[in-house]
mmCIF file of C-alpha atoms in Angstrom:
data_model
loop_
_atom_site.group_PDB
_atom_site.id
_atom_site.type_symbol
_atom_site.label_atom_id
_atom_site.label_comp_id
_atom_site.label_asym_id
_atom_site.label_seq_id
_atom_site.Cartn_x
_atom_site.Cartn_y
_atom_site.Cartn_z
ATOM 1 C CA MET A 1 41.631 65.434 -86.420
ATOM 2 C CA ALA A 2 41.522 61.633 -86.728
ATOM 3 C CA THR A 3 38.475 59.572 -85.911
ATOM 4 C CA ILE A 4 37.918 55.962 -85.037
ATOM 5 C CA THR A 5 34.801 53.925 -85.435
ATOM 6 C CA PHE A 6 33.979 52.271 -82.166
ATOM 7 C CA ASP A 7 30.584 50.547 -81.686
ATOM 8 C CA THR A 8 29.790 51.118 -78.069
ATOM 9 C CA LEU A 9 26.489 49.236 -78.253
ATOM 10 C CA LYS A 10 28.185 46.085 -79.687
ATOM 11 C CA PHE A 11 30.895 46.283 -77.083
ATOM 12 C CA ALA A 12 28.361 46.624 -74.243
ATOM 13 C CA ARG A 13 26.350 43.724 -75.610
ATOM 14 C CA ARG A 14 29.497 41.524 -75.672
ATOM 15 C CA LEU A 15 30.270 42.428 -72.070
ATOM 16 C CA LYS A 16 26.629 41.607 -71.061
ATOM 17 C CA ALA A 17 26.905 38.327 -72.846
ATOM 18 C CA ALA A 18 30.072 37.554 -70.889
ATOM 19 C CA GLY A 19 28.209 38.155 -67.631
ATOM 20 C CA VAL A 20 28.941 41.788 -66.875
ATOM 21 C CA ALA A 21 26.090 43.848 -65.364
ATOM 22 C CA GLU A 22 24.297 46.033 -67.900
ATOM 23 C CA LYS A 23 25.091 49.363 -66.244
ATOM 24 C CA HIS A 24 28.713 48.372 -65.807
ATOM 25 C CA ALA A 25 28.984 47.280 -69.494
ATOM 26 C CA GLU A 26 27.475 50.545 -70.691
ATOM 27 C CA ALA A 27 29.830 52.588 -68.458
ATOM 28 C CA GLU A 28 32.842 50.661 -69.744
ATOM 29 C CA ALA A 29 31.814 51.144 -73.354
ATOM 30 C CA GLU A 30 31.398 54.923 -72.868
ATOM 31 C CA ALA A 31 34.679 55.158 -70.973
ATOM 32 C CA LEU A 32 36.532 53.347 -73.686
ATOM 33 C CA ALA A 33 34.984 55.465 -76.374
ATOM 34 C CA GLU A 34 36.064 58.616 -74.512
ATOM 35 C CA VAL A 35 39.625 57.257 -74.102
ATOM 36 C CA PHE A 36 39.841 56.498 -77.793
ATOM 37 C CA SER A 37 38.600 60.026 -78.621
ATOM 38 C CA GLU A 38 41.082 61.780 -76.337
ATOM 39 C CA ALA A 39 44.007 59.633 -77.469
ATOM 40 C CA LEU A 40 43.349 60.358 -81.120
ATOM 41 C CA ASP A 41 42.856 64.060 -80.501
ATOM 42 C CA THR A 42 46.189 64.506 -78.664
ATOM 43 C CA ARG A 43 48.574 61.887 -79.839
ATOM 44 C CA LEU A 44 48.259 61.145 -83.571
ATOM 45 C CA ALA A 45 50.136 63.177 -86.083
ATOM 46 C CA THR A 46 48.450 64.515 -89.178
ATOM 47 C CA LYS A 47 49.997 64.739 -92.664
ATOM 48 C CA ALA A 48 50.557 68.398 -92.060
ATOM 49 C CA ASP A 49 52.509 67.549 -88.914
ATOM 50 C CA MET A 50 54.636 65.059 -90.750
ATOM 51 C CA ALA A 51 55.344 67.498 -93.607
ATOM 52 C CA ARG A 52 56.366 70.212 -91.067
ATOM 53 C CA LEU A 53 58.718 67.784 -89.300
ATOM 54 C CA GLU A 54 60.267 66.672 -92.562
ATOM 55 C CA GLY A 55 61.024 70.243 -93.421
ATOM 56 C CA GLU A 56 62.586 70.880 -90.020
ATOM 57 C CA LEU A 57 64.684 67.706 -90.337
ATOM 58 C CA LYS A 58 66.013 68.779 -93.737
ATOM 59 C CA LEU A 59 66.945 72.180 -92.292
ATOM 60 C CA MET A 60 68.718 70.487 -89.343
ATOM 61 C CA GLU A 61 70.476 68.152 -91.764
ATOM 62 C CA GLY A 62 71.934 71.166 -93.545
ATOM 63 C CA GLU A 63 72.976 72.808 -90.376
ATOM 64 C CA LEU A 64 74.639 69.645 -89.148
ATOM 65 C CA ARG A 65 76.605 69.358 -92.397
ATOM 66 C CA LEU A 66 77.795 72.926 -91.952
ATOM 67 C CA ILE A 67 78.759 72.293 -88.328
ATOM 68 C CA LYS A 68 80.766 69.186 -89.456
ATOM 69 C CA TRP A 69 82.686 71.254 -91.996
ATOM 70 C CA MET A 70 83.406 74.025 -89.455
ATOM 71 C CA LEU A 71 84.540 71.528 -86.836
ATOM 72 C CA GLY A 72 86.821 69.892 -89.441
ATOM 73 C CA LEU A 73 88.373 73.246 -90.317
ATOM 74 C CA VAL A 74 88.963 74.063 -86.637
ATOM 75 C CA ILE A 75 90.554 70.741 -85.906
ATOM 76 C CA GLY A 76 92.692 71.076 -89.054
ATOM 77 C CA GLY A 77 93.790 74.578 -88.080
ATOM 78 C CA ILE A 78 94.690 73.491 -84.556
ATOM 79 C CA SER A 79 96.611 70.501 -85.980
ATOM 80 C CA VAL A 80 98.591 72.749 -88.299
ATOM 81 C CA LEU A 81 99.430 75.108 -85.435
ATOM 82 C CA ILE A 82 100.571 72.182 -83.233
ATOM 83 C CA LEU A 83 102.714 70.714 -86.015
ATOM 84 C CA LYS A 84 104.200 74.118 -86.805
ATOM 85 C CA THR A 85 105.124 74.626 -83.110
ATOM 86 C CA PHE A 86 106.810 71.306 -82.595
ATOM 87 C CA PHE A 87 108.282 70.510 -86.027
#
């Protein structure tokens, strides 16, 4: 799980200095901290996630290479049959 350092007190003080009401500034700071926390919990990939995906991509790459060869052989076989039929 990733974490982010967010100083809610400093953020609220900045808002107050800009003319925002104290309760409103504190509520915004808390809401923003909550949003950061939720976003990091659900949307950031960890190193383990990246390693798993790399493994899956390598597997898919091998399967794609096999499919290309099989498709080439099928097209070649059909081409030979067509050429044999007409020539």
